[in-house]
Amino acid sequence: MEDNKILESMFPSDILPKVYPKEVIPQEKSEIDEILNSNIFNVMLNRRSQRKFEDKEIESWKIDIIFAAADTAPTAGGFQGFEIYHVVNEQKKQDLVKAANNQPYVQAPLVLVFCMNPDRIKLKFSFEILHKFSIQDATLAAGYAQLAAHALGLSSIWIGMINEDMVKSVIGTDLQPSSILCIGYPKKMLMPKPKRNLTDLIHTVQ
């Protein structure tokens, strides 16, 4: 019961996954405590793309937290102009490999396809602007999911080189996919790659 309260404190009640399998909530409270106490800056600094995953199933409660994290991402007008497709069928994962320029790591334990849904954005703008909003919404949601995965001890790889028509055919939708996020337990923890110096990155406009 105490573990339930800890998890429920992570997200607002209307965001917490309603299908959370409470009977399988881990008894090791320390693991949940560690997640709750994760420093967001530490997560961002140490996240690294991973292309080799262990053949190990991801706990359902971790998947639920990743979904909930994506659900908290900021979106245009709060309308959430995106959808997430959770691909569990192994044959469809193999088909996605072909749709992603034969990148084999698409067959990761957890495969999520983020799609744009501009029809959800009830703002009075042209389709071009709503389409742009939905790209941003889907991208932010995938980024939040990626950070949550790292905080949970998982690794991920972002797939942007995709054949959109093939992906739509595989997952059965008319919505335009923006990215595929592949998540799993890393075979080896990699050190983050060096980034640009902030003096080169930031341009001050006077």
C-alpha atoms as a PDB file:
ATOM      1  CA  MET A   1       0.000   0.000   0.000  1.00  0.00           C
ATOM      2  CA  GLU A   2       2.834   2.366   0.849  1.00  0.00           C
ATOM      3  CA  ASP A   3       4.468   1.653  -2.529  1.00  0.00           C
ATOM      4  CA  ASN A   4       1.205   2.582  -4.250  1.00  0.00           C
ATOM      5  CA  LYS A   5       1.237   5.984  -2.545  1.00  0.00           C
ATOM      6  CA  ILE A   6       4.849   6.554  -3.597  1.00  0.00           C
ATOM      7  CA  LEU A   7       4.093   5.834  -7.252  1.00  0.00           C
ATOM      8  CA  GLU A   8       0.906   7.899  -7.192  1.00  0.00           C
ATOM      9  CA  SER A   9       2.908  10.858  -5.906  1.00  0.00           C
ATOM     10  CA  MET A  10       5.003  10.827  -9.085  1.00  0.00           C
ATOM     11  CA  PHE A  11       2.193  11.978 -11.358  1.00  0.00           C
ATOM     12  CA  PRO A  12      -1.165  13.738 -10.946  1.00  0.00           C
ATOM     13  CA  SER A  13      -4.044  11.316 -10.354  1.00  0.00           C
ATOM     14  CA  ASP A  14      -5.496  11.945 -13.790  1.00  0.00           C
ATOM     15  CA  ILE A  15      -2.183  11.091 -15.463  1.00  0.00           C
ATOM     16  CA  LEU A  16      -1.194   7.956 -13.541  1.00  0.00           C
ATOM     17  CA  PRO A  17      -1.806   4.938 -15.836  1.00  0.00           C
ATOM     18  CA  LYS A  18      -5.217   3.502 -14.997  1.00  0.00           C
ATOM     19  CA  VAL A  19      -4.107  -0.038 -15.922  1.00  0.00           C
ATOM     20  CA  TYR A  20      -1.190  -0.081 -13.508  1.00  0.00           C
ATOM     21  CA  PRO A  21      -0.807  -3.698 -12.297  1.00  0.00           C
ATOM     22  CA  LYS A  22      -0.659  -2.918  -8.591  1.00  0.00           C
ATOM     23  CA  GLU A  23      -0.219  -6.552  -7.656  1.00  0.00           C
ATOM     24  CA  VAL A  24       3.210  -6.569  -9.301  1.00  0.00           C
ATOM     25  CA  ILE A  25       4.517  -3.351  -7.776  1.00  0.00           C
ATOM     26  CA  PRO A  26       8.028  -4.249  -6.589  1.00  0.00           C
ATOM     27  CA  GLN A  27       8.372  -4.718  -2.856  1.00  0.00           C
ATOM     28  CA  GLU A  28      11.868  -3.217  -2.814  1.00  0.00           C
ATOM     29  CA  LYS A  29      10.861   0.285  -1.847  1.00  0.00           C
ATOM     30  CA  SER A  30      14.430   1.475  -2.237  1.00  0.00           C
ATOM     31  CA  GLU A  31      14.254   1.092  -6.028  1.00  0.00           C
ATOM     32  CA  ILE A  32      11.210   3.353  -6.239  1.00  0.00           C
ATOM     33  CA  ASP A  33      12.812   5.807  -3.828  1.00  0.00           C
ATOM     34  CA  GLU A  34      15.869   5.963  -6.057  1.00  0.00           C
ATOM     35  CA  ILE A  35      13.692   6.766  -9.066  1.00  0.00           C
ATOM     36  CA  LEU A  36      11.797   9.469  -7.191  1.00  0.00           C
ATOM     37  CA  ASN A  37      15.042  11.019  -6.053  1.00  0.00           C
ATOM     38  CA  SER A  38      16.616  11.032  -9.513  1.00  0.00           C
ATOM     39  CA  ASN A  39      18.153  14.411 -10.257  1.00  0.00           C
ATOM     40  CA  ILE A  40      16.828  15.499 -13.649  1.00  0.00           C
ATOM     41  CA  PHE A  41      20.123  17.161 -14.526  1.00  0.00           C
ATOM     42  CA  ASN A  42      22.033  13.995 -13.682  1.00  0.00           C
ATOM     43  CA  VAL A  43      19.665  12.020 -15.918  1.00  0.00           C
ATOM     44  CA  MET A  44      20.162  14.441 -18.813  1.00  0.00           C
ATOM     45  CA  LEU A  45      23.946  14.589 -18.442  1.00  0.00           C
ATOM     46  CA  ASN A  46      24.391  10.814 -18.322  1.00  0.00           C
ATOM     47  CA  ARG A  47      21.884   9.701 -20.939  1.00  0.00           C
ATOM     48  CA  ARG A  48      23.506   8.053 -23.944  1.00  0.00           C
ATOM     49  CA  SER A  49      22.018   6.402 -27.032  1.00  0.00           C
ATOM     50  CA  GLN A  50      22.300   2.618 -26.894  1.00  0.00           C
ATOM     51  CA  ARG A  51      22.158   0.216 -29.831  1.00  0.00           C
ATOM     52  CA  LYS A  52      22.727  -3.093 -28.037  1.00  0.00           C
ATOM     53  CA  PHE A  53      20.162  -4.355 -25.559  1.00  0.00           C
ATOM     54  CA  GLU A  54      19.925  -7.348 -23.265  1.00  0.00           C
ATOM     55  CA  ASP A  55      17.380  -9.999 -24.191  1.00  0.00           C
ATOM     56  CA  LYS A  56      15.464  -9.146 -21.039  1.00  0.00           C
ATOM     57  CA  GLU A  57      11.842  -8.217 -20.560  1.00  0.00           C
ATOM     58  CA  ILE A  58      11.131  -4.785 -19.122  1.00  0.00           C
ATOM     59  CA  GLU A  59       8.929  -4.747 -16.037  1.00  0.00           C
ATOM     60  CA  SER A  60       5.390  -3.576 -16.775  1.00  0.00           C
ATOM     61  CA  TRP A  61       5.518  -0.966 -14.013  1.00  0.00           C
ATOM     62  CA  LYS A  62       8.538   0.646 -15.658  1.00  0.00           C
ATOM     63  CA  ILE A  63       6.747   0.724 -19.007  1.00  0.00           C
ATOM     64  CA  ASP A  64       3.763   2.387 -17.337  1.00  0.00           C
ATOM     65  CA  ILE A  65       6.005   5.077 -15.869  1.00  0.00           C
ATOM     66  CA  ILE A  66       7.553   5.723 -19.304  1.00  0.00           C
ATOM     67  CA  PHE A  67       4.047   6.116 -20.757  1.00  0.00           C
ATOM     68  CA  ALA A  68       3.052   8.468 -17.935  1.00  0.00           C
ATOM     69  CA  ALA A  69       6.203  10.540 -18.437  1.00  0.00           C
ATOM     70  CA  ALA A  70       5.392  10.974 -22.143  1.00  0.00           C
ATOM     71  CA  ASP A  71       1.892  12.018 -21.124  1.00  0.00           C
ATOM     72  CA  THR A  72       3.295  14.897 -19.043  1.00  0.00           C
ATOM     73  CA  ALA A  73       5.198  16.479 -21.945  1.00  0.00           C
ATOM     74  CA  PRO A  74       4.238  20.073 -22.803  1.00  0.00           C
ATOM     75  CA  THR A  75       2.098  20.358 -25.932  1.00  0.00           C
ATOM     76  CA  ALA A  76       0.507  23.085 -28.035  1.00  0.00           C
ATOM     77  CA  GLY A  77      -2.479  24.398 -26.109  1.00  0.00           C
ATOM     78  CA  GLY A  78      -2.349  21.303 -23.919  1.00  0.00           C
ATOM     79  CA  PHE A  79      -4.186  19.368 -26.646  1.00  0.00           C
ATOM     80  CA  GLN A  80      -1.556  16.599 -26.970  1.00  0.00           C
ATOM     81  CA  GLY A  81      -1.411  16.363 -30.745  1.00  0.00           C
ATOM     82  CA  PHE A  82       0.301  12.979 -30.815  1.00  0.00           C
ATOM     83  CA  GLU A  83      -0.312   9.248 -30.358  1.00  0.00           C
ATOM     84  CA  ILE A  84       1.961   6.451 -29.141  1.00  0.00           C
ATOM     85  CA  TYR A  85       1.905   2.972 -30.677  1.00  0.00           C
ATOM     86  CA  HIS A  86       3.358   0.236 -28.455  1.00  0.00           C
ATOM     87  CA  VAL A  87       4.592  -2.519 -30.777  1.00  0.00           C
ATOM     88  CA  VAL A  88       4.689  -5.923 -29.059  1.00  0.00           C
ATOM     89  CA  ASN A  89       4.318  -8.276 -32.039  1.00  0.00           C
ATOM     90  CA  GLU A  90       7.744  -9.660 -32.972  1.00  0.00           C
ATOM     91  CA  GLN A  91       6.927  -9.931 -36.671  1.00  0.00           C
ATOM     92  CA  LYS A  92       5.843  -6.307 -36.746  1.00  0.00           C
ATOM     93  CA  LYS A  93       9.098  -5.353 -35.042  1.00  0.00           C
ATOM     94  CA  GLN A  94      10.969  -7.118 -37.842  1.00  0.00           C
ATOM     95  CA  ASP A  95       8.851  -5.254 -40.381  1.00  0.00           C
ATOM     96  CA  LEU A  96       9.757  -1.992 -38.657  1.00  0.00           C
ATOM     97  CA  VAL A  97      13.436  -2.877 -39.086  1.00  0.00           C
ATOM     98  CA  LYS A  98      12.872  -2.810 -42.850  1.00  0.00           C
ATOM     99  CA  ALA A  99      10.943   0.448 -42.523  1.00  0.00           C
ATOM    100  CA  ALA A 100      13.839   1.958 -40.570  1.00  0.00           C
ATOM    101  CA  ASN A 101      16.595   1.471 -43.130  1.00  0.00           C
ATOM    102  CA  ASN A 102      17.378  -2.031 -41.765  1.00  0.00           C
ATOM    103  CA  GLN A 103      18.507  -0.755 -38.384  1.00  0.00           C
ATOM    104  CA  PRO A 104      18.428  -4.012 -36.336  1.00  0.00           C
ATOM    105  CA  TYR A 105      18.022  -2.444 -32.898  1.00  0.00           C
ATOM    106  CA  VAL A 106      14.407  -1.648 -33.747  1.00  0.00           C
ATOM    107  CA  GLN A 107      13.732  -5.147 -32.376  1.00  0.00           C
ATOM    108  CA  ALA A 108      14.371  -3.883 -28.831  1.00  0.00           C
ATOM    109  CA  PRO A 109      12.351  -5.181 -25.859  1.00  0.00           C
ATOM    110  CA  LEU A 110      10.227  -2.009 -25.900  1.00  0.00           C
ATOM    111  CA  VAL A 111       9.376  -0.339 -29.204  1.00  0.00           C
ATOM    112  CA  LEU A 112       7.283   2.834 -29.300  1.00  0.00           C
ATOM    113  CA  VAL A 113       6.208   4.647 -32.452  1.00  0.00           C
ATOM    114  CA  PHE A 114       5.324   8.309 -31.929  1.00  0.00           C
ATOM    115  CA  CYS A 115       2.842   9.699 -34.440  1.00  0.00           C
ATOM    116  CA  MET A 116       1.495  13.162 -35.128  1.00  0.00           C
ATOM    117  CA  ASN A 117      -2.219  13.832 -34.688  1.00  0.00           C
ATOM    118  CA  PRO A 118      -2.914  17.465 -35.602  1.00  0.00           C
ATOM    119  CA  ASP A 119      -6.689  16.872 -35.438  1.00  0.00           C
ATOM    120  CA  ARG A 120      -6.424  16.844 -31.643  1.00  0.00           C
ATOM    121  CA  ILE A 121      -5.174  20.433 -31.582  1.00  0.00           C
ATOM    122  CA  LYS A 122      -8.308  22.581 -31.354  1.00  0.00           C
ATOM    123  CA  LEU A 123      -6.721  25.891 -32.257  1.00  0.00           C
ATOM    124  CA  LYS A 124      -7.760  28.196 -35.097  1.00  0.00           C
ATOM    125  CA  PHE A 125      -4.671  27.996 -37.260  1.00  0.00           C
ATOM    126  CA  SER A 126      -3.887  26.685 -40.726  1.00  0.00           C
ATOM    127  CA  PHE A 127      -3.203  22.984 -41.211  1.00  0.00           C
ATOM    128  CA  GLU A 128       0.466  23.772 -41.819  1.00  0.00           C
ATOM    129  CA  ILE A 129       0.796  25.351 -38.377  1.00  0.00           C
ATOM    130  CA  LEU A 130      -1.202  22.586 -36.663  1.00  0.00           C
ATOM    131  CA  HIS A 131       1.014  20.040 -38.410  1.00  0.00           C
ATOM    132  CA  LYS A 132       4.089  21.821 -37.084  1.00  0.00           C
ATOM    133  CA  PHE A 133       2.587  21.830 -33.592  1.00  0.00           C
ATOM    134  CA  SER A 134       1.931  18.087 -33.771  1.00  0.00           C
ATOM    135  CA  ILE A 135       5.533  17.407 -34.825  1.00  0.00           C
ATOM    136  CA  GLN A 136       6.708  19.360 -31.796  1.00  0.00           C
ATOM    137  CA  ASP A 137       4.224  17.581 -29.517  1.00  0.00           C
ATOM    138  CA  ALA A 138       5.287  14.103 -30.636  1.00  0.00           C
ATOM    139  CA  THR A 139       8.968  15.020 -30.388  1.00  0.00           C
ATOM    140  CA  LEU A 140       8.663  16.382 -26.856  1.00  0.00           C
ATOM    141  CA  ALA A 141       6.708  13.312 -25.740  1.00  0.00           C
ATOM    142  CA  ALA A 142       9.381  10.989 -27.121  1.00  0.00           C
ATOM    143  CA  GLY A 143      12.081  13.029 -25.390  1.00  0.00           C
ATOM    144  CA  TYR A 144      10.291  12.802 -22.044  1.00  0.00           C
ATOM    145  CA  ALA A 145       9.903   9.034 -22.509  1.00  0.00           C
ATOM    146  CA  GLN A 146      13.603   8.749 -23.299  1.00  0.00           C
ATOM    147  CA  LEU A 147      14.631  10.605 -20.138  1.00  0.00           C
ATOM    148  CA  ALA A 148      12.237   8.542 -18.020  1.00  0.00           C
ATOM    149  CA  ALA A 149      13.715   5.347 -19.445  1.00  0.00           C
ATOM    150  CA  HIS A 150      17.210   6.424 -18.433  1.00  0.00           C
ATOM    151  CA  ALA A 151      16.026   7.308 -14.923  1.00  0.00           C
ATOM    152  CA  LEU A 152      14.622   3.772 -14.685  1.00  0.00           C
ATOM    153  CA  GLY A 153      17.992   2.179 -15.467  1.00  0.00           C
ATOM    154  CA  LEU A 154      17.162   1.561 -19.122  1.00  0.00           C
ATOM    155  CA  SER A 155      18.732   2.843 -22.331  1.00  0.00           C
ATOM    156  CA  SER A 156      17.237   3.897 -25.634  1.00  0.00           C
ATOM    157  CA  ILE A 157      17.906   4.789 -29.236  1.00  0.00           C
ATOM    158  CA  TRP A 158      15.921   7.333 -31.231  1.00  0.00           C
ATOM    159  CA  ILE A 159      15.133   6.294 -34.813  1.00  0.00           C
ATOM    160  CA  GLY A 160      14.365   9.176 -37.141  1.00  0.00           C
ATOM    161  CA  MET A 161      15.349   7.645 -40.486  1.00  0.00           C
ATOM    162  CA  ILE A 162      12.104   5.872 -41.332  1.00  0.00           C
ATOM    163  CA  ASN A 163       9.952   5.138 -44.343  1.00  0.00           C
ATOM    164  CA  GLU A 164       6.776   6.768 -43.098  1.00  0.00           C
ATOM    165  CA  ASP A 165       4.414   4.871 -45.409  1.00  0.00           C
ATOM    166  CA  MET A 166       5.927   1.531 -44.418  1.00  0.00           C
ATOM    167  CA  VAL A 167       5.689   2.387 -40.722  1.00  0.00           C
ATOM    168  CA  LYS A 168       2.047   3.410 -41.104  1.00  0.00           C
ATOM    169  CA  SER A 169       1.311   0.108 -42.830  1.00  0.00           C
ATOM    170  CA  VAL A 170       3.017  -1.921 -40.090  1.00  0.00           C
ATOM    171  CA  ILE A 171       1.233  -0.286 -37.153  1.00  0.00           C
ATOM    172  CA  GLY A 172      -2.058   0.181 -38.989  1.00  0.00           C
ATOM    173  CA  THR A 173      -2.641   3.927 -38.938  1.00  0.00           C
ATOM    174  CA  ASP A 174      -3.046   6.864 -41.275  1.00  0.00           C
ATOM    175  CA  LEU A 175      -1.206   9.133 -38.847  1.00  0.00           C
ATOM    176  CA  GLN A 176       2.248  10.336 -39.833  1.00  0.00           C
ATOM    177  CA  PRO A 177       5.007   8.818 -37.667  1.00  0.00           C
ATOM    178  CA  SER A 178       7.670  11.171 -36.358  1.00  0.00           C
ATOM    179  CA  SER A 179      10.061   8.727 -34.680  1.00  0.00           C
ATOM    180  CA  ILE A 180      10.565   5.251 -33.274  1.00  0.00           C
ATOM    181  CA  LEU A 181      11.914   4.937 -29.741  1.00  0.00           C
ATOM    182  CA  CYS A 182      13.648   1.654 -28.896  1.00  0.00           C
ATOM    183  CA  ILE A 183      14.196   0.910 -25.205  1.00  0.00           C
ATOM    184  CA  GLY A 184      15.814  -1.888 -23.232  1.00  0.00           C
ATOM    185  CA  TYR A 185      18.395  -2.896 -20.660  1.00  0.00           C
ATOM    186  CA  PRO A 186      21.822  -1.974 -22.078  1.00  0.00           C
ATOM    187  CA  LYS A 187      24.393  -4.681 -22.673  1.00  0.00           C
ATOM    188  CA  LYS A 188      26.988  -2.145 -21.597  1.00  0.00           C
ATOM    189  CA  MET A 189      26.608   1.284 -20.055  1.00  0.00           C
ATOM    190  CA  LEU A 190      28.273   3.800 -22.342  1.00  0.00           C
ATOM    191  CA  MET A 191      29.756   7.116 -21.306  1.00  0.00           C
ATOM    192  CA  PRO A 192      28.026  10.209 -22.696  1.00  0.00           C
ATOM    193  CA  LYS A 193      29.621  11.728 -25.775  1.00  0.00           C
ATOM    194  CA  PRO A 194      31.202  15.176 -25.412  1.00  0.00           C
ATOM    195  CA  LYS A 195      28.895  18.050 -26.283  1.00  0.00           C
ATOM    196  CA  ARG A 196      29.484  21.500 -27.700  1.00  0.00           C
ATOM    197  CA  ASN A 197      30.948  24.185 -25.504  1.00  0.00           C
ATOM    198  CA  LEU A 198      28.190  26.515 -24.375  1.00  0.00           C
ATOM    199  CA  THR A 199      30.144  29.521 -25.626  1.00  0.00           C
ATOM    200  CA  ASP A 200      29.855  28.047 -29.135  1.00  0.00           C
ATOM    201  CA  LEU A 201      26.262  26.930 -28.700  1.00  0.00           C
ATOM    202  CA  ILE A 202      24.631  30.029 -27.238  1.00  0.00           C
ATOM    203  CA  HIS A 203      24.191  33.118 -29.410  1.00  0.00           C
ATOM    204  CA  THR A 204      23.188  36.246 -27.518  1.00  0.00           C
ATOM    205  CA  VAL A 205      20.978  38.669 -29.410  1.00  0.00           C
ATOM    206  CA  GLN A 206      21.379  42.204 -28.043  1.00  0.00           C
END
